[in-house]
XYZ file of C-alpha atoms in Angstrom:
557
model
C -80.683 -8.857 193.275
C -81.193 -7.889 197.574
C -80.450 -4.584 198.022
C -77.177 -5.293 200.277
C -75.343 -6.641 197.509
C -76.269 -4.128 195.005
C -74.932 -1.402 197.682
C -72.049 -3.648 198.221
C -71.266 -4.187 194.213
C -72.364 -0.548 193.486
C -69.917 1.208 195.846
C -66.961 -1.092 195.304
C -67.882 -0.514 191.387
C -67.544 3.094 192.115
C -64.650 3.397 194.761
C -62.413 1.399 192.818
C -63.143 3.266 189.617
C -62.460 6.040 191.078
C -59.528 5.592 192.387
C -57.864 4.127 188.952
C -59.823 6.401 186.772
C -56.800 8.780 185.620
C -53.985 6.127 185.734
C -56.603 3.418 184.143
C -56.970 5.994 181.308
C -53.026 6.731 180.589
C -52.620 3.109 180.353
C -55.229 1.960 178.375
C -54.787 5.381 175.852
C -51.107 4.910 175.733
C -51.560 0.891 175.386
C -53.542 1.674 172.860
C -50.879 3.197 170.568
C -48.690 0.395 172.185
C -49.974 -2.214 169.729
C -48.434 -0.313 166.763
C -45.085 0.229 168.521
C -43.019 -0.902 165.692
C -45.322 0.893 162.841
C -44.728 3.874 165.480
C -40.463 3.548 165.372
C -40.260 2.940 162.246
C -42.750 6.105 161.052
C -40.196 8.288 163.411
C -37.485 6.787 161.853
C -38.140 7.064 158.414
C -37.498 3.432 157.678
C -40.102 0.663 156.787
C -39.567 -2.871 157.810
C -43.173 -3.607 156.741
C -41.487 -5.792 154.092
C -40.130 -8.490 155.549
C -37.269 -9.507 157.818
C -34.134 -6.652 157.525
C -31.117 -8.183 156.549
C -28.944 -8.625 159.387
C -25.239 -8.278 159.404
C -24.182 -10.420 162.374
C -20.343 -10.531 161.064
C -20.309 -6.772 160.479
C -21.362 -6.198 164.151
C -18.777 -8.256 165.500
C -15.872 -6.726 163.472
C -16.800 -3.169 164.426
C -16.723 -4.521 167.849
C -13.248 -5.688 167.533
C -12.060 -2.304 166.388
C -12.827 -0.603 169.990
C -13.116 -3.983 171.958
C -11.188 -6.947 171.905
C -13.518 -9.968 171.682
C -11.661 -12.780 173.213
C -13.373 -14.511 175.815
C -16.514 -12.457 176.248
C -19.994 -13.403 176.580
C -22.546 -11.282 173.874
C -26.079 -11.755 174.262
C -28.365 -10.385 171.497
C -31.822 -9.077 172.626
C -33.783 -8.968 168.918
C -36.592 -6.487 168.200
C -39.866 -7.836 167.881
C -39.545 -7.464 164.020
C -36.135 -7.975 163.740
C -34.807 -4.585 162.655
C -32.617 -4.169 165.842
C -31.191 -5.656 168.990
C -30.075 -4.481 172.519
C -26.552 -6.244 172.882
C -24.719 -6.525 175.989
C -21.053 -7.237 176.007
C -19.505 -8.371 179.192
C -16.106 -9.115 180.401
C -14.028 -11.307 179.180
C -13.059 -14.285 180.553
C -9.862 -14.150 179.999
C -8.193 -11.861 182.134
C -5.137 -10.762 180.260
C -7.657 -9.250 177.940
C -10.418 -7.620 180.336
C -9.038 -6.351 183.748
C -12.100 -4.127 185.745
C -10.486 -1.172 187.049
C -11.100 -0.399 190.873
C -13.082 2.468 191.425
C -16.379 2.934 192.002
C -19.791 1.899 190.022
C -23.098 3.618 189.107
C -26.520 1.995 188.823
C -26.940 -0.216 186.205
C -30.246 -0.015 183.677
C -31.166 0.539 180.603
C -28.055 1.756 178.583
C -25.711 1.791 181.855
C -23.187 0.040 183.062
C -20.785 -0.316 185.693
C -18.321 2.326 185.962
C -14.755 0.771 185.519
C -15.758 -1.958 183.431
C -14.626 -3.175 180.395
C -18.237 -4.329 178.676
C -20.980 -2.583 176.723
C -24.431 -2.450 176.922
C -26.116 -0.804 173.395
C -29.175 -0.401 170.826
C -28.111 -1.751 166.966
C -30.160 -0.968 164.385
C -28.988 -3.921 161.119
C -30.267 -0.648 158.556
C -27.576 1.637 159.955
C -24.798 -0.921 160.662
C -24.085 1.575 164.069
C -24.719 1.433 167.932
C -26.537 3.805 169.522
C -27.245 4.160 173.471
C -30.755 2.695 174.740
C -31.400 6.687 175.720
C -29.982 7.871 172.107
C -32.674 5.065 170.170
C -35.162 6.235 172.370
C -38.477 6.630 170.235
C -42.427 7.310 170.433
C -43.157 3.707 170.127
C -40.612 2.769 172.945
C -42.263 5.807 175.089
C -45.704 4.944 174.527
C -45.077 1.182 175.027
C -43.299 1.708 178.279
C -46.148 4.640 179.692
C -48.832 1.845 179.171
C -47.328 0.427 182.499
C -46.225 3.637 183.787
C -42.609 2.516 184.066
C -41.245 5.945 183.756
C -42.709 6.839 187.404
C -39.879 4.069 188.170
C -37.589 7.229 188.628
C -39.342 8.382 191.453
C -36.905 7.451 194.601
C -39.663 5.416 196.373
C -37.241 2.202 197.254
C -40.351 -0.392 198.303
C -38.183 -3.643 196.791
C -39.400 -2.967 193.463
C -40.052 -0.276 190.498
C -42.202 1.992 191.859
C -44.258 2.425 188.186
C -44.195 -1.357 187.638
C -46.043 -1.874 191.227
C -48.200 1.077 191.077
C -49.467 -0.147 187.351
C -49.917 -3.442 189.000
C -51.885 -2.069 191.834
C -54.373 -0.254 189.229
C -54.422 -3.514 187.004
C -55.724 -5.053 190.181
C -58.094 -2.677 191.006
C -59.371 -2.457 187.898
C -60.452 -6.169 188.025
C -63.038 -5.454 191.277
C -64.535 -2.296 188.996
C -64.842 -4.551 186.345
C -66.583 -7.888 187.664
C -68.828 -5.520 189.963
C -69.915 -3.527 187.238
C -70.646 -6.705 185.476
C -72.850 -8.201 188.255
C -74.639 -4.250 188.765
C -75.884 -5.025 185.420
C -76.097 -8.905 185.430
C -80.254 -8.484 185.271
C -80.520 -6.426 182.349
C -77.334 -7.397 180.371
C -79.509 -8.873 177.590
C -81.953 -6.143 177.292
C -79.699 -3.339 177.806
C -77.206 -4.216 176.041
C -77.301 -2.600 172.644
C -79.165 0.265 174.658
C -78.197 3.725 173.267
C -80.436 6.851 173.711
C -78.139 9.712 171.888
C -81.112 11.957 171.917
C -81.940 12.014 175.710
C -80.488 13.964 178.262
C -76.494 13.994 179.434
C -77.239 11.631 182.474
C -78.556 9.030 179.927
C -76.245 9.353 177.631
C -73.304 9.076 179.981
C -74.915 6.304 181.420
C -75.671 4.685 178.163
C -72.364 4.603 177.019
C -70.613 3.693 180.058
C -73.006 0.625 180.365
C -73.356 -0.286 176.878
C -69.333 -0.321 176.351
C -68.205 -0.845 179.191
C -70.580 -4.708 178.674
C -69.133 -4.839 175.061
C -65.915 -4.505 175.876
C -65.718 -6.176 178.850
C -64.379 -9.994 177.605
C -60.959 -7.628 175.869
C -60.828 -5.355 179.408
C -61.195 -8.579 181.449
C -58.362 -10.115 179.541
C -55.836 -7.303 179.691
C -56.044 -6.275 183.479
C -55.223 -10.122 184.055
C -52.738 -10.372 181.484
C -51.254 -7.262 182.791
C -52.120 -8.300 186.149
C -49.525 -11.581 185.701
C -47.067 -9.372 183.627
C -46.669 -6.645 185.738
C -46.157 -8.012 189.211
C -45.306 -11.638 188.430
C -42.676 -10.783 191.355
C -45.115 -11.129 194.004
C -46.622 -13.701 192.687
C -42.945 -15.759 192.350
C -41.937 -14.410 195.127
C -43.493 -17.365 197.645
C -42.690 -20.053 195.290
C -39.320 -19.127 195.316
C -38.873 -19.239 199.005
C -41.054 -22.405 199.530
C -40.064 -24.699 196.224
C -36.454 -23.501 195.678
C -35.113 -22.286 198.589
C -35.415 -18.442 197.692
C -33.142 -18.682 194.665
C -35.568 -16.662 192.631
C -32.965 -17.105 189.159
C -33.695 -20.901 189.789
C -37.330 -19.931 189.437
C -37.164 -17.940 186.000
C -34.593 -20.447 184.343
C -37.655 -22.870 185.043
C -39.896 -19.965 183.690
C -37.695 -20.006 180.254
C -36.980 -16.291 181.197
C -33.535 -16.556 181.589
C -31.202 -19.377 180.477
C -27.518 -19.693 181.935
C -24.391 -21.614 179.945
C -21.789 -22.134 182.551
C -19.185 -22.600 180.519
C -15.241 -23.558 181.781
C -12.910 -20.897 179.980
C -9.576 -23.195 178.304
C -7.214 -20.108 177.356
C -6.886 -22.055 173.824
C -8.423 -19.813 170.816
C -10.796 -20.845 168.247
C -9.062 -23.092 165.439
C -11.131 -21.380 162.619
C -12.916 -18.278 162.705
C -16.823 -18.055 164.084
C -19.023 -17.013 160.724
C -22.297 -15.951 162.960
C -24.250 -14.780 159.969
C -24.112 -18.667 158.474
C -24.742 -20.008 161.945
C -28.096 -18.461 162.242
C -29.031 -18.531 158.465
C -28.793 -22.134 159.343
C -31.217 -22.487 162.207
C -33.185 -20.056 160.683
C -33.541 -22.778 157.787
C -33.896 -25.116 160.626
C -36.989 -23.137 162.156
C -38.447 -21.585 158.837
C -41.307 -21.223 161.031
C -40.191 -19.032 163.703
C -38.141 -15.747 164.597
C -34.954 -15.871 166.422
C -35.846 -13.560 169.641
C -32.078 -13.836 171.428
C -28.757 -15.288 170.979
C -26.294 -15.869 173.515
C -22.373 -16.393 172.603
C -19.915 -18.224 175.253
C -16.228 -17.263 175.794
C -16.322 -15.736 172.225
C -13.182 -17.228 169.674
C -12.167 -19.646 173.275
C -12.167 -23.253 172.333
C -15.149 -24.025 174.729
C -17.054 -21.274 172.632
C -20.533 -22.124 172.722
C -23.395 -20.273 171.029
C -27.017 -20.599 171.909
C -30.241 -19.239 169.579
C -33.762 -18.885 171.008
C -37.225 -18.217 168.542
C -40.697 -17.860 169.067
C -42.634 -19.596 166.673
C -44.967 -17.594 164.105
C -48.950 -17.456 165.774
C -50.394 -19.109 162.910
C -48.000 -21.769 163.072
C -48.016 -22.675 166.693
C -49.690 -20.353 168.852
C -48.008 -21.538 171.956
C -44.139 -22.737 172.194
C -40.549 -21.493 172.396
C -37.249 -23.474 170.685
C -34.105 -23.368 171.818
C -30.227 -24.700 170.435
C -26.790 -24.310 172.378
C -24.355 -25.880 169.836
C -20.583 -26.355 170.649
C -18.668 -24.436 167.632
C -15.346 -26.381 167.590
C -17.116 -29.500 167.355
C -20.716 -28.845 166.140
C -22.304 -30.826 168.265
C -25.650 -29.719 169.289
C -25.825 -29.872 172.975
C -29.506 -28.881 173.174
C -32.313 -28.912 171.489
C -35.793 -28.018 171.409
C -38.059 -27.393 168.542
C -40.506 -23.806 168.828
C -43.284 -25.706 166.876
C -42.831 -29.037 167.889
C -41.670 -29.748 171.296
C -44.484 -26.634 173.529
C -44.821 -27.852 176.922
C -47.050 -26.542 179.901
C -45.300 -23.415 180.343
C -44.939 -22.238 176.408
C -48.893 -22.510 176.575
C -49.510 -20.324 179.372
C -46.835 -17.965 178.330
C -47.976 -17.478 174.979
C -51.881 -17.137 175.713
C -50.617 -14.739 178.396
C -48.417 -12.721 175.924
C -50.306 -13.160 172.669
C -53.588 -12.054 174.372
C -51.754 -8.899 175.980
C -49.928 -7.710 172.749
C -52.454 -8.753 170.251
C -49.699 -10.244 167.561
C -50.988 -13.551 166.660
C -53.745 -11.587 164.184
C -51.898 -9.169 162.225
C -52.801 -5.510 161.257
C -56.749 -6.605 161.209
C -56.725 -7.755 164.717
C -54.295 -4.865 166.369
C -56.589 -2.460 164.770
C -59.587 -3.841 166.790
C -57.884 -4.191 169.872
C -56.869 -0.828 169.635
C -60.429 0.325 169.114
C -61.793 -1.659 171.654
C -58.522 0.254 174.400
C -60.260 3.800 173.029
C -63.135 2.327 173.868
C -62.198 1.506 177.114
C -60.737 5.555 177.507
C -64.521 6.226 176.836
C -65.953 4.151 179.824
C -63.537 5.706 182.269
C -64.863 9.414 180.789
C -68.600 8.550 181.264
C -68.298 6.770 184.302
C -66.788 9.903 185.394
C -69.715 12.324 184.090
C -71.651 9.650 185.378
C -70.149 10.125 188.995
C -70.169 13.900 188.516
C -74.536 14.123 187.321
C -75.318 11.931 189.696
C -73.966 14.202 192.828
C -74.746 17.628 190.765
C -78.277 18.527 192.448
C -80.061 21.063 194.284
C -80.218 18.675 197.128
C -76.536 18.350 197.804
C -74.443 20.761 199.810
C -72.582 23.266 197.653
C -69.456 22.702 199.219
C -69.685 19.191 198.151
C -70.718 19.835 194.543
C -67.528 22.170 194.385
C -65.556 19.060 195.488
C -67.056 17.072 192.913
C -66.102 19.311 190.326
C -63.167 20.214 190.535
C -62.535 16.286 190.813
C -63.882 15.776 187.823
C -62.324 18.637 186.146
C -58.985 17.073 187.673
C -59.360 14.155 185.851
C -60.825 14.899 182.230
C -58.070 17.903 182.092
C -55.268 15.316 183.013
C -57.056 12.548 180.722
C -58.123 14.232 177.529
C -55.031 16.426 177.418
C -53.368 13.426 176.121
C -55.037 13.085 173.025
C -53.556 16.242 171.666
C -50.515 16.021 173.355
C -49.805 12.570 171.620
C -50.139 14.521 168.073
C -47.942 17.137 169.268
C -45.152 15.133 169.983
C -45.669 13.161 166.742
C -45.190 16.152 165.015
C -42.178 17.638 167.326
C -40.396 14.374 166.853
C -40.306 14.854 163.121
C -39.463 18.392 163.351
C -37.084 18.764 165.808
C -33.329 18.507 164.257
C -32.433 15.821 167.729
C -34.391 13.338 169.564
C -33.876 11.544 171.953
C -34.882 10.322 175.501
C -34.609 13.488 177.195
C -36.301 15.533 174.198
C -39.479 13.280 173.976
C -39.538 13.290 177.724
C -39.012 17.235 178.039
C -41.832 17.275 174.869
C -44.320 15.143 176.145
C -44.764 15.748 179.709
C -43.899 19.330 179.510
C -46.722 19.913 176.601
C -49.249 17.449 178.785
C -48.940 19.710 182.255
C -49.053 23.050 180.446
C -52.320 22.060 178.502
C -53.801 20.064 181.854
C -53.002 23.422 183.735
C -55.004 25.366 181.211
C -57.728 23.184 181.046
C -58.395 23.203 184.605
C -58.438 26.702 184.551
C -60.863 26.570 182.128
C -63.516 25.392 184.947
C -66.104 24.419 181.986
C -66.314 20.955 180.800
C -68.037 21.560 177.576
C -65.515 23.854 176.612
C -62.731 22.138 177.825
C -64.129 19.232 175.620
C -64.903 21.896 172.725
C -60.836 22.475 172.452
C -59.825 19.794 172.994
C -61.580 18.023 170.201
C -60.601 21.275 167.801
C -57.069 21.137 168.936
C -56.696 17.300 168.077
C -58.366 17.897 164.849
C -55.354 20.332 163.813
C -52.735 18.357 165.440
C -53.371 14.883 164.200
C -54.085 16.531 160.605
C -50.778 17.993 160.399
C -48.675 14.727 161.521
C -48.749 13.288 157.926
C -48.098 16.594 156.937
C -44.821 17.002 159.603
C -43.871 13.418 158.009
C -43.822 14.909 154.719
C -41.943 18.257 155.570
C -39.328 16.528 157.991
C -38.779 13.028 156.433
C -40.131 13.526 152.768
C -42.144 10.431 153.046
C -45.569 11.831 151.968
C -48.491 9.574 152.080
C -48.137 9.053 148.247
C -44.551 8.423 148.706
C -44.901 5.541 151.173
C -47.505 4.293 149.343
C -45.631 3.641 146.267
C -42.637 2.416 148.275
C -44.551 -0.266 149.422
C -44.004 1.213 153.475
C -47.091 0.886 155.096
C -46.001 0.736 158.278
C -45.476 4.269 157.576
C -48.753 4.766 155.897
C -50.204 3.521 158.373
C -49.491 5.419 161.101
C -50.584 8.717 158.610
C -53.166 7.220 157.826
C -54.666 6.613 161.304
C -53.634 9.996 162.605
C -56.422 11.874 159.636
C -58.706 8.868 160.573
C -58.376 10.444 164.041
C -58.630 13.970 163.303
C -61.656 13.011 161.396
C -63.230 11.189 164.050
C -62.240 14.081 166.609
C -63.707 16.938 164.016
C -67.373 14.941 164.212
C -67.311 14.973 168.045
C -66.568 18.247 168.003
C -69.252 19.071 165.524
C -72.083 17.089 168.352
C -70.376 18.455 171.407
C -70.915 21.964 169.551
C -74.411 22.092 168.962
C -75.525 19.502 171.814
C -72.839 20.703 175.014
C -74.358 22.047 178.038
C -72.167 23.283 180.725
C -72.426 22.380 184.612
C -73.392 25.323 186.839
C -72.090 24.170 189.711
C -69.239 27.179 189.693
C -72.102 29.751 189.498
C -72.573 32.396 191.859
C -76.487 32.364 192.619
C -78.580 35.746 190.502
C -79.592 38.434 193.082
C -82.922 38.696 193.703
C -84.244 41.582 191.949
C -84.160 45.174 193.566
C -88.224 45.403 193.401
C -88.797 42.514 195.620
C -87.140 43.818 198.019
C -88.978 46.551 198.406
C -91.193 46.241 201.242
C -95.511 46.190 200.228
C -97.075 48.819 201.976
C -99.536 47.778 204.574
C-alpha cells in the first residue's frame, strides 16, 4: 500500500475512533446485556418464563377493563412481549360518542405511558402472571434500561428539537461513524491480515500488547461489528433514509410508506351504532390462529369498534427462526360473520420485504440461535468494549514520548483518562444496580435512573481523580469482582430464588443471569490478578526529579 492512502486510512481510522470511542463503548457494553433482556426482566422480577409460552388471559383483561372503562366502540391494540409474558395495550376512544366524549382542555406530550390530557383512552404495561396494569414508567426494568441505553434513547430527553430524538440520531451518527473506523482499520491491516491474525505477544511490552489486541480482535470480530453498525445503522435512522422516498414515491405521506413497510397496518372501519349479537370470546379467537400458525408467535393484535357490529379483529406473528427465518402473517377477520377478510401465512406467503426485515432484525438481536448463539454474540460485543480500550492505550503510547511537548502529553491524558473512567465505570456500575434493584423495597423508572446514572458519575468522578490508569484499572477490576459476586447473592436475600432454588424450579432464565454475573466476577478477579503483577503506570503527570544539590555546586577552577 502508497503511503497517501495509508495516511489517508490511518487518520480517518483514528479520527473517527476517536470521536465514537466513549458512546461506541456504552452501546456495544449495554447491547451486550441487551441480548438477554428478557432473562434480565424476568431475573428482576422474580418470575421465569423460560418454560414456555405464559398463559394469557385475554378475556380477563378485557373484563377488568370494563370495570373502569366502558368498551363499546373502542379500538385496543395489543403490543406482545418478545416472549409473550406481557403486552403494552393502548385503548383509544370510542367510536361511539355517547360513550367517549374528550373533554376540552388542554393536552400534554404523548410517549411512552402518556396520553392526552382530557381523554378518555389508556395507554399501559400488562403482565398475563399478575392479571394487573401497570404504567410503562411503573414496569420499567434493567432489561428495558439496558436495551434502550444500547441506542442511547434516554439522551432523547435532552430538549434539542432537530425533527427527531435527539439519542436515536446521535446513536445513528456513531453507528455511522463507526462503519469508516471499521473498513479503514480493515484495509490498515489488509497486508498482514493472514499473518497477523492470530498474533498475540502477552509477554512484550504495553504498546504491543495494546496493539495486539486491538488488531487481533478488532480482525476477529470484525464480520459481527460490521453487521451490527449496519443493522443499527438501518434501525436507528431508517427516517432519513425514508424520508426521500416518501416525498418522491408517495407524495410525502410518510404512514403510506411504513404501511408498505408492514410497520404499521390501518383498519378503517365504518362505526354502525348496532352492538355485537353474541359476546367476543378473544382467548378462543387467538387459541385458534395460534392452532392456525403452530409455527409462529402472535407479536400484536388489533380490535375494531370493540362489541359494534362492524367489529373487526386483526392478529399479526412472526414466524419461529428455525421455521422460516424470514416472513410475517397476518389475519383481519370480521367477528359477526367470520369471514376472514385477510390473510397471509408467516411461513408460507414471505415476500421481498419479510426477507430484508428479518435478516436485518434477526442479525441485530441475535434470536434465531437460542441461548448458544446470544451467548457468543454477547462475547464477541465485550469483545468489541476491548478494541475501543486498546485502541485507546494505543492512541495514548503512541503520543506518550520524550519527543512530544508536555503540554500535549497532558492533553492526551487526561483524554484518555476521560474516557476509560467514563467507560470502565460501567462495568461495576451495571452490578450495582443489579443488586440495588433487588434490594430496594420500589423500583421503578425514576429509581433505576436515579441508581444508575447517579452511581456511574460518582465512580467516573473518582476515577478521574485518580489520574493513574493502572490503578484506576486495579479497582475497577476488584470492585466488579465484589459486585457481580454478590448479585446471585442479592437474588437470594431479596427474592429467595437462590441458584439452587432456580435450578430445581426449572427457571433458568434466572439461573442464568446468576450464573453469568460469578462467570464475570471470575473473569474480572483473573484480570485483576495480571493487571496486579504486570501494571505499569504512565508518568506523564510527573513533576521532573531535581537535579541533585552536588551538581550544582560549581568545580573549582
Amino acid at each position: 500500500m502508497d503511503p497517501r492512502k495509508y495516511n489517508i486510512y490511518f487518520h480517518t481510522h483514528t479520527i473517527s475512533g476517536i470521536i465514537t470511542a466513549a458512546l461506541l463503548f456504552v452501546i456495544f457494553f449495554a447491547g451486550s446485556f441487551s441480548f438477554f433482556k428478557d432473562d434480565i426482566s424476568a431475573w428482576q422480577r422474580g418470575q421465569s418464563v423460560s418454560g414456555g409460552q405464559v398463559d394469557a388471559d385475554y378475556n380477563h383483561l378485557l373484563d377488568s377493563l370494563s370495570r373502569n372503562y366502558n368498551l363499546m366502540g373502542r379500538n385496543i391494540d395489543f403490543y406482545f412481549l418478545r416472549q409473550g409474558q406481557g403486552a403494552y395495550v393502548n385503548l383509544s376512544t370510542s367510536q361511539d360518542t355517547t360513550v367517549s366524549k374528550p373533554t376540552a382542555g388542554g393536552s400534554v406530550q404523548r410517549g411512552r405511558g402518556r396520553r392526552a390530557a382530557g381523554e378518555d383512552s389508556a395507554y399501559f404495561l400488562y403482565y398475563f402472571a399478575d392479571k394487573k396494569p401497570t404504567t410503562y414508567a411503573e414496569g420499567y426494568d434493567m432489561g428495558e434500561f439496558l436495551y434502550r441505553l444500547h441506542f442511547l434513547a434516554q439522551l432523547n430527553q435532552i430538549p434539542i428539537h432537530i425533527g427527531t430524538p435527539f439519542g436515536y440520531l446521535l446513536a445513528g451518527i456513531v453507528a455511522f461513524l463507526f462503519l469508516f473506523a471499521l473498513i479503514t482499520g480493515l484495509f490498515l491491516h489488509w497486508d498482514k491480515i493472514k499473518s497477523n491474525f492470530f498474533l498475540f505477544r502477552p509477554w512484550s511490552k504495553w504498546k504491543t500488547v495494546w496493539t495486539d489486541m486491538h488488531t487481533a480482535l478488532g480482525v476477529i470480530g470484525f464480520p459481527f461489528q460490521f453487521v451490527f453498525a449496519v443493522t443499527g445503522v438501518v434501525l436507528i435512522v431508517n427516517f432519513a433514509l425514508i424520508a426521500p422516498f416518501s416525498k418522491l414515491l408517495y407524495d410525502g405521506d410518510q404512514q403510506k410508506v411504513y404501511e408498505e413497510l408492514q410497520y404499521n397496518r390501518t383498519m378503517p372501519v365504518e362505526y354502525t351504532y348496532t352492538p355485537l349479537a353474541e359476546e367476543f370470546d378473544m382467548n378462543a379467537f387467538v387459541a385458534r390462529w395460534q392452532e392456525t400458525w403452530k409455527d409462529s408467535k402472535i407479536s400484536r393484535i388489533y380490535i375494531r369498534n370493540y362489541n359494534d357490529k362492524s367489529m373487526q379483529v386483526g392478529i399479526e406473528a412472526k414466524p419461529d427462526a428455525a421455521v422460516a427465518f424470514a416472513g410475517s402473517g397476518f389475519a383481519i377477520e370480521e367477528i359477526a360473520t367470520g369471514k376472514v377478510l385477510s390473510l397471509k401465512s408467516p411461513t408460507a406467503d414471505g415476500n421481498y420485504i419479510d426477507g430484508v426485515k428479518s435478516i436485518i432484525y434477526h442479525l441485530h438481536f441475535g434470536d434465531f440461535g437460542g441461548k448458544p448463539l446470544q451467548i457468543v454474540f454477547f462475547v464477541l460485543g465485550l469483545m468489541g468494549c476491548l478494541v475501543i480500550i486498546s485502541g485507546i492505550m494505543i492512541w495514548l503510547v503512541a503520543r506518550d514520548k520524550n519527543n512530544v511537548p508536555a503540554y500535549k502529553r497532558k492533553f492526551n491524558f487526561w483524554a484518555a483518562n476521560f474516557f476509560l473512567a467514563g467507560c470502565l465505570s460501567m462495568l461495576p456500575v451495571t452490578a450495582f444496580a443489579f443488586i440495588m434493584v433487588k434490594l430496594l423495597p420500589e423500583v421503578n423508572q425514576s429509581v433505576i435512573y436515579d441508581v444508575y446514572f447517579y452511581s456511574w458519575l460518582v465512580l467516573g468522578v473518582y476515577l478521574m481523580a485518580l489520574r493513574n490508569l493502572v490503578s484506576m484499572n486495579k479497582q475497577v477490576l476488584l470492585l466488579s469482582v465484589v459486585l457481580y459476586a454478590a448479585v446471585p447473592i442479592a437474588n437470594g436475600v431479596g427474592s429467595g430464588l437462590w441458584l439452587w432454588t432456580t435450578w430445581k424450579a426449572g427457571a433458568f432464565d434466572i439461573f442464568f443471569i446468576d450464573v453469568l454475573c460469578i462467570v464475570i466476577a471470575a473473569v474480572c478477579a483473573f484480570s485483576y490478578k495480571k493487571v496486579k503483577q504486570q501494571g505499569r503506570p504512565f508518568g506523564v503527570l510527573k513533576t521532573p526529579a531535581k537535579p541533585k544539590r552536588e551538581a550544582l555546586v560549581k568545580q573549582p577552577l
